[in-house]
Coordinates of C-alpha atoms and ligand atoms in Angstrom, one line a residue:
X1 CA -5.8 19.9 26.0
X2 CA -5.0 17.0 28.2
X3 CA -3.3 14.0 26.3
X4 CA -3.1 10.8 27.7
X5 CA -0.1 8.7 26.7
X6 CA -1.2 5.7 28.4
X7 CA -4.5 3.7 28.8
X8 CA -5.4 2.9 31.3
X9 CA -4.1 6.6 32.2
X10 CA -3.2 5.4 35.5
X11 CA -0.4 3.3 33.6
X12 CA 3.1 4.1 33.4
X13 CA 6.3 2.9 31.5
X14 CA 7.3 1.0 34.6
X15 CA 3.8 -0.7 35.1
X16 CA 4.2 -3.7 32.5
X17 CA 6.3 -5.8 34.7
X18 CA 5.8 -9.3 36.0
X19 CA 4.6 -11.7 33.6
X20 CA 3.9 -8.9 31.0
X21 CA 6.0 -7.1 28.6
X22 CA 5.9 -4.4 26.3
X23 CA 5.4 -5.4 22.6
X24 CA 7.4 -3.7 19.6
X25 CA 6.5 -0.2 18.2
X26 CA 3.7 -0.4 15.7
X27 CA 3.3 2.3 13.2
X28 CA 0.7 0.8 10.7
X29 CA -0.6 3.9 9.1
X30 CA 0.8 7.5 8.1
X31 CA -1.3 10.6 8.9
X32 CA -3.5 12.3 6.2
X33 CA -5.9 15.1 5.6
X34 CA -8.8 13.1 4.7
X35 CA -8.6 10.3 7.4
X36 CA -6.3 11.7 10.2
X37 CA -4.0 9.2 11.8
X38 CA -5.1 6.0 13.3
X39 CA -3.4 2.9 14.8
X40 CA -6.0 0.5 15.4
X41 CA -5.6 -2.4 17.9
X42 CA -7.7 -4.9 15.6
X43 CA -5.8 -3.9 12.5
X44 CA -2.5 -4.3 14.4
X45 CA -3.7 -7.5 15.7
X46 CA -4.1 -8.7 12.0
X47 CA -1.1 -7.3 10.5
X48 CA 1.3 -8.1 12.9
X49 CA 0.0 -11.3 14.8
X50 CA 3.5 -12.7 15.7
X51 CA 4.3 -9.4 17.5
X52 CA 1.0 -8.8 19.3
X53 CA -1.4 -10.2 21.8
X54 CA -5.0 -10.9 21.8
X55 CA -6.1 -8.8 24.8
X56 CA -3.6 -6.2 25.7
X57 CA -3.5 -4.8 29.3
X58 CA -2.5 -1.3 28.2
X59 CA -1.4 1.0 25.2
X60 CA 1.2 3.7 25.0
X61 CA 1.2 6.1 22.3
X62 CA 4.3 8.4 20.8
X63 CA 5.0 10.4 18.0
X64 CA 7.4 8.8 15.5
X65 CA 9.6 11.7 15.1
X66 CA 10.5 12.6 18.7
X67 CA 8.3 10.4 20.9
X68 CA 6.3 13.4 22.4
X69 CA 2.9 13.1 22.2
X70 CA 2.0 15.8 24.5
X71 CA 3.7 18.4 22.0
X72 CA 1.7 18.2 18.8
X73 CA -1.4 19.9 19.9
X74 CA -3.4 17.0 18.3
X75 CA -6.9 15.8 19.3
X76 CA -6.3 12.4 20.3
X77 CA -8.1 9.6 21.5
X78 CA -6.2 6.5 23.1
X79 CA -7.9 3.2 24.4
X80 CA -6.1 -0.1 24.6
X81 CA -9.3 -1.8 22.8
X82 CA -9.7 0.6 20.1
X83 CA -6.0 1.6 19.8
X84 CA -4.9 5.6 18.9
X85 CA -7.1 7.9 16.9
X86 CA -6.2 11.7 16.0
X87 CA -9.3 13.2 15.5
X88 CA -8.2 16.7 14.2
X89 CA -10.4 16.2 11.3
X90 CA -13.5 15.8 13.2
X91 CA -13.2 18.8 15.5
X92 CA -13.7 22.5 14.1
X93 CA -10.6 24.8 14.4
X94 CA -8.4 21.6 14.0
X95 CA -9.8 20.2 10.6
X96 CA -6.9 22.0 8.9
X97 CA -4.0 20.6 11.1
X98 CA -2.2 17.3 9.8
X99 CA -1.9 14.9 12.6
X100 CA 1.7 14.1 13.7
X101 CA 2.6 10.5 12.9
X102 CA 2.3 8.5 16.0
X103 CA 3.4 4.9 16.9
X104 CA 1.9 2.6 19.5
X105 CA 2.7 -0.4 21.6
X106 CA 1.0 -2.9 24.2
X107 CA 1.6 -4.3 27.5
X108 CA 0.7 -7.9 26.8
X109 CA 0.9 -10.8 29.0
X110 CA 4.1 -12.3 28.1
X111 CA 2.9 -15.6 27.2
X112 CA 0.3 -14.6 24.8
X113 CA 2.5 -12.4 22.5
X114 CA 2.4 -14.1 19.1
X115 CA -0.7 -15.7 20.0
X116 CA -3.0 -14.9 16.9
X117 CA -6.3 -13.3 17.7
X118 CA -8.0 -14.6 14.7
X119 CA -8.1 -18.1 13.9
X120 CA -5.7 -18.7 11.1
X121 CA -7.5 -19.9 7.9
X122 CA -6.0 -23.0 6.2
X123 CA -4.8 -22.4 2.8
X124 CA -7.4 -22.9 0.2
X125 CA -6.1 -24.6 -3.0
X126 CA -8.8 -24.0 -5.0
X127 CA -9.8 -21.5 -7.7
X128 CA -11.9 -19.3 -5.7
X129 CA -9.7 -18.3 -2.9
X130 CA -11.4 -15.8 -1.0
X131 CA -9.7 -12.5 -0.8
X132 CA -9.6 -11.8 2.9
X133 CA -6.7 -10.5 4.7
X134 CA -4.9 -13.9 5.1
X135 CA -4.7 -14.7 1.4
X136 CA -4.2 -11.3 -0.1
X137 CA -0.6 -10.6 -1.2
X138 CA 0.4 -14.1 -1.3
X139 CA 1.7 -15.8 -4.4
X140 CA 2.1 -19.7 -5.4
X141 CA 4.8 -19.0 -7.7
X142 CA 7.9 -17.5 -5.8
X143 CA 9.3 -14.0 -7.1
X144 CA 12.9 -13.3 -8.0
X145 CA 14.6 -11.8 -5.3
X146 CA 17.6 -10.7 -7.3
X147 CA 18.2 -7.0 -7.1
X148 CA 19.4 -5.8 -10.5
X149 CA 20.1 -2.4 -11.5
X150 CA 18.0 -1.8 -14.6
X151 CA 15.3 -4.4 -13.7
X152 CA 15.1 -8.2 -15.0
X153 CA 12.4 -10.2 -16.4
X154 CA 10.1 -11.3 -13.5
X155 CA 9.4 -15.3 -12.7
X156 CA 6.3 -15.8 -14.7
X157 CA 3.0 -15.5 -12.8
X158 CA 5.0 -14.6 -9.6
X159 CA 3.0 -11.3 -9.2
X160 CA -0.6 -12.6 -9.9
X161 CA -2.2 -9.5 -9.2
X162 CA -0.6 -7.6 -11.9
X163 CA -2.9 -6.6 -15.1
X164 CA -2.1 -5.2 -18.2
X165 CA -4.6 -2.6 -19.5
X166 CA -4.8 -3.1 -23.2
X167 CA -6.5 -1.5 -26.2
X168 CA -4.8 -2.1 -29.3
X169 CA -1.9 -3.0 -27.4
X170 CA -0.7 -2.9 -23.6
X171 CA -1.0 0.9 -22.6
X172 CA -0.7 0.8 -18.6
X173 CA -0.3 -1.5 -15.7
X174 CA -3.0 -2.2 -12.8
X175 CA -3.4 -4.3 -9.8
X176 CA -6.1 -6.6 -8.6
X177 CA -7.1 -5.8 -5.2
X178 CA -10.2 -8.0 -5.2
X179 CA -11.8 -10.3 -8.1
X180 CA -13.9 -7.4 -9.3
X181 CA -11.5 -4.4 -8.9
X182 CA -8.5 -3.0 -10.5
X183 CA -6.4 -0.1 -9.1
X184 CA -4.4 1.8 -11.7
X185 CA -3.3 5.6 -12.2
X186 CA -5.8 8.2 -13.1
X187 CA -3.6 9.4 -16.0
X188 CA -4.1 6.0 -17.5
X189 CA -7.7 6.4 -18.1
X190 CA -9.4 8.3 -21.1
X191 CA -12.2 6.1 -21.8
X192 CA -13.7 3.0 -20.6
X193 CA -12.9 1.4 -23.7
X194 CA -10.1 -1.2 -23.0
X195 CA -9.7 -4.6 -21.7
X196 CA -8.2 -6.1 -18.7
X197 CA -5.7 -9.0 -19.1
X198 CA -5.0 -11.0 -16.0
X199 CA -2.6 -14.1 -15.7
X200 CA -0.3 -12.7 -18.3
X201 CA 3.3 -12.8 -18.7
X202 CA 4.2 -12.2 -22.4
X203 CA 2.4 -8.9 -23.3
X204 CA 0.9 -10.2 -26.4
X205 CA -0.1 -13.6 -25.6
X206 CA -3.7 -12.7 -24.2
X207 CA -5.1 -15.9 -25.7
X208 CA -2.6 -18.0 -23.7
X209 CA -3.8 -20.6 -21.4
X210 CA -3.5 -18.7 -18.2
X211 CA -4.6 -15.6 -19.4
X212 CA -8.2 -14.1 -18.7
X213 CA -9.4 -11.1 -20.8
X214 CA -11.8 -9.1 -18.6
X215 CA -14.1 -6.6 -19.7
X216 CA -15.0 -3.4 -18.0
X217 CA -18.1 -2.1 -16.2
X218 CA -17.2 1.0 -14.9
X219 CA -14.3 3.3 -14.3
X220 CA -13.9 5.6 -11.2
X221 CA -11.4 8.3 -11.7
X222 CA -10.2 10.3 -8.5
X223 CA -12.4 13.4 -8.4
X224 CA -9.4 15.6 -7.5
X225 CA -6.8 14.1 -10.0
X226 CA -5.0 16.9 -11.4
X227 CA -3.5 16.7 -14.7
X228 CA -1.1 19.3 -14.3
X229 CA 0.5 18.2 -10.9
X230 CA -0.5 14.7 -11.2
X231 CA -2.0 14.9 -7.6
X232 CA -4.4 12.3 -6.8
X233 CA -3.3 10.1 -9.8
X234 CA -5.6 7.2 -8.9
X235 CA -8.4 5.5 -10.6
X236 CA -10.4 1.9 -9.6
X237 CA -11.5 -0.2 -12.4
X238 CA -14.4 -2.4 -11.9
X239 CA -14.6 -5.6 -14.2
X240 CA -17.4 -6.5 -16.0
X241 CA -16.9 -10.0 -14.7
X242 CA -15.0 -11.4 -12.0
X243 CA -11.4 -12.6 -12.4
X244 CA -10.9 -16.5 -11.5
X245 CA -8.5 -16.6 -8.8
X246 CA -5.8 -19.5 -9.2
X247 CA -2.3 -19.9 -8.9
X248 CA -1.6 -17.6 -11.8
X249 CA -4.2 -14.9 -10.7
X250 CA -4.8 -13.5 -7.3
X251 CA -5.3 -10.3 -5.3
X252 CA -2.6 -8.1 -3.5
X253 CA -3.3 -6.6 0.0
X254 CA -4.3 -3.1 0.4
X255 CA -2.1 -1.3 3.1
X256 CA -1.2 -2.0 5.9
X257 CA 2.2 -1.2 6.6
X258 CA 3.8 1.6 4.4
X259 CA 7.6 1.4 3.7
X260 CA 9.7 3.9 5.4
X261 CA 12.5 5.8 4.0
X262 CA 15.3 3.4 2.3
X263 CA 13.4 0.4 2.5
X264 CA 13.0 -1.5 -0.4
X265 CA 9.8 -1.9 -2.6
X266 CA 9.5 -3.7 -6.1
X267 CA 7.8 -2.4 -9.0
X268 CA 6.9 -4.4 -11.9
X269 CA 5.5 -3.9 -15.4
X270 CA 5.7 -4.2 -19.0
X271 CA 7.0 -0.4 -19.4
X272 CA 9.4 0.5 -21.8
X273 CA 12.8 -0.5 -21.4
X274 CA 14.5 2.8 -22.1
X275 CA 12.9 6.5 -22.7
X276 CA 11.0 6.5 -25.9
X277 CA 11.7 2.6 -26.1
X278 CA 9.4 -0.1 -26.8
X279 CA 7.4 -2.0 -24.3
X280 CA 8.9 -5.0 -22.7
X281 CA 7.6 -8.4 -24.2
X282 CA 7.6 -10.1 -20.6
X283 CA 6.9 -9.0 -17.5
X284 CA 9.8 -6.9 -16.0
X285 CA 10.5 -6.3 -12.1
X286 CA 13.0 -3.9 -10.3
X287 CA 13.8 -3.5 -6.7
X288 CA 14.0 0.1 -5.8
X289 CA 14.4 2.0 -2.3
X290 CA 12.1 4.3 -0.8
X291 CA 13.7 7.9 -1.4
X292 CA 11.1 10.4 -0.2
X293 CA 13.7 13.1 0.7
X294 CA 15.4 12.9 -2.9
X295 CA 11.8 13.2 -4.4
X296 CA 11.3 16.2 -2.1
X297 CA 14.2 17.9 -3.3
X298 CA 13.6 17.0 -7.3
X299 CA 10.1 17.8 -7.5
X300 CA 9.5 20.7 -4.8
X301 CA 6.6 21.8 -6.3
X302 CA 4.8 18.7 -7.0
X303 CA 5.7 16.2 -4.5
X304 CA 3.5 15.7 -1.6
X305 CA 4.8 12.8 1.0
X306 CA 1.6 12.5 2.3
X307 CA 0.0 11.5 -0.9
X308 CA 2.9 10.3 -2.7
X309 CA 6.1 7.9 -2.4
X310 CA 9.2 8.5 -4.4
X311 CA 11.5 5.9 -5.0
X312 CA 14.5 5.0 -7.0
X313 CA 17.9 3.6 -6.7
X314 CA 19.9 5.7 -4.7
X315 CA 23.3 7.2 -6.4
X316 CA 23.3 5.0 -9.3
X317 CA 20.2 6.3 -11.2
X318 CA 19.7 3.4 -13.5
X319 CA 15.9 2.4 -14.4
X320 CA 13.1 2.6 -12.3
X321 CA 10.1 2.7 -14.0
X322 CA 9.2 4.5 -17.2
X323 CA 5.9 5.6 -18.5
X324 CA 4.6 2.1 -19.8
X325 CA 4.6 1.1 -16.2
X326 CA 2.0 3.6 -15.4
X327 CA -0.7 2.4 -13.3
X328 CA 1.6 -0.8 -12.0
X329 CA 2.3 -1.5 -8.5
X330 CA 4.8 -0.4 -5.8
X331 CA 4.7 -3.3 -3.8
X332 CA 5.9 -4.0 -0.5
X333 CA 6.6 -7.0 1.5
X334 CA 5.9 -7.1 5.2
X335 CA 5.3 -10.5 7.0
X336 CA 5.3 -12.4 3.8
X337 CA 2.4 -10.6 2.5
X338 CA 2.6 -8.3 -0.3
X339 CA 0.8 -4.7 -0.1
X340 CA -0.1 -2.4 -2.8
X341 CA 1.9 0.8 -1.3
X342 CA 1.8 2.8 -4.6
X343 CA 0.6 3.1 -8.3
X344 CA 3.2 4.4 -10.6
X345 CA 2.6 7.8 -11.5
X346 CA 5.4 9.6 -13.2
X347 CA 9.0 10.3 -13.0
X348 CA 11.5 12.6 -14.8
X349 CA 12.4 10.2 -17.6
X350 CA 13.5 6.8 -17.0
X351 CA 15.5 6.6 -13.7
X352 CA 17.8 9.5 -14.2
X353 CA 20.0 9.9 -10.9
X354 CA 18.4 12.2 -8.1
X355 CA 15.1 11.8 -9.9
X356 CA 13.0 8.9 -8.1
X357 CA 10.2 7.8 -9.6
X358 CA 6.8 9.1 -8.0
X359 CA 3.9 6.9 -6.7
X360 CA 0.7 7.5 -5.8
X361 CA 0.7 6.5 -2.0
X362 CA -2.5 4.0 -1.7
X363 CA -2.7 4.0 1.8
X364 CA -3.8 7.8 1.6
X365 CA -6.7 6.7 -0.4
X366 CA -8.1 3.6 1.2
X367 CA -11.6 5.6 2.0
X368 CA -11.8 6.8 -1.3
X369 CA -10.9 3.1 -2.8
X370 CA -13.3 1.4 -0.4
X371 CA -16.2 4.0 -0.9
X372 CA -15.9 3.2 -4.7
X373 CA -15.7 -0.4 -4.3
X374 CA -18.9 -0.1 -2.3
X375 CA -20.7 2.2 -5.0
X376 CA -23.0 -0.1 -7.0
Ligands
CA1 CA1 1.5 6.2 12.3

């Protein structure tokens, strides 16, 4: 199968000269079985406006691992305007072949790199900020960046997208992805008989001035959620009334860039402080590192890196996240916006060394989430 590395095909590595130059490499998505693998030009322009240009001259694609796109056997399409697409999932005989992970870069006029394609929308200081790509994942109250083994109390309202699912008390965390929808873990849901509390810091202060108590209209649990293996541990909650966005309540971004091995990510929740302990009274946070390799070794039979992320504190163990944090966010900061990279799913105890916490990889479920968000 003919595979083009450059578009236009007549282009070569050395063609990008004179007043043009190659951008940095972009790897904005990971391959998965449902969606294949895509590095979309528009998406990259939105995600990395400082490193991209509005009108690229050419595109180059390579595999992330060995830089050799012609060895993979994937069915691909490459155009500078649309980007890179692996189409295995659309072609008979290729449906079961997982696409390799690709990265792309663009040849751009030097003067236009970093010139945003989309006009920057000025910050709206109102209670009705729209949840478009420019405003999601940005908080008014700056979070603590201290890295403390075992976690630390969060700065109040510095994670405005985190919500508490409560029946009698807090039982799981969740994350606002717009003003009507909360992402949580499938294993958190056994009925629709709970409330969602936004704008919360002290777990029990649900009648506080910044708290919003929101009813539940509908819950979508992933159809392939497997209680035994915790595969597809993701659910979407539709609120009965929209959350009011303000300085204390807002939405996180959906991926977006995915954190790579050993990169830092942050987990926050009211989860128990030690195994079989009590829930925390205030929201807590901990910074951990992506440890997919260790997760693979620790949970050989149940860890799938295409659909899950492993994260913990290398060599020290210490607390990562415990069961009370379930459903809450694994957050990744890229270009000053926070992304919902994972949903707290399971772990072997609370931060035992060599057993990273396991998170449902949100980027593998974007199509699922969007289809549920659009379901009446
Ligand atoms: Ca990729």
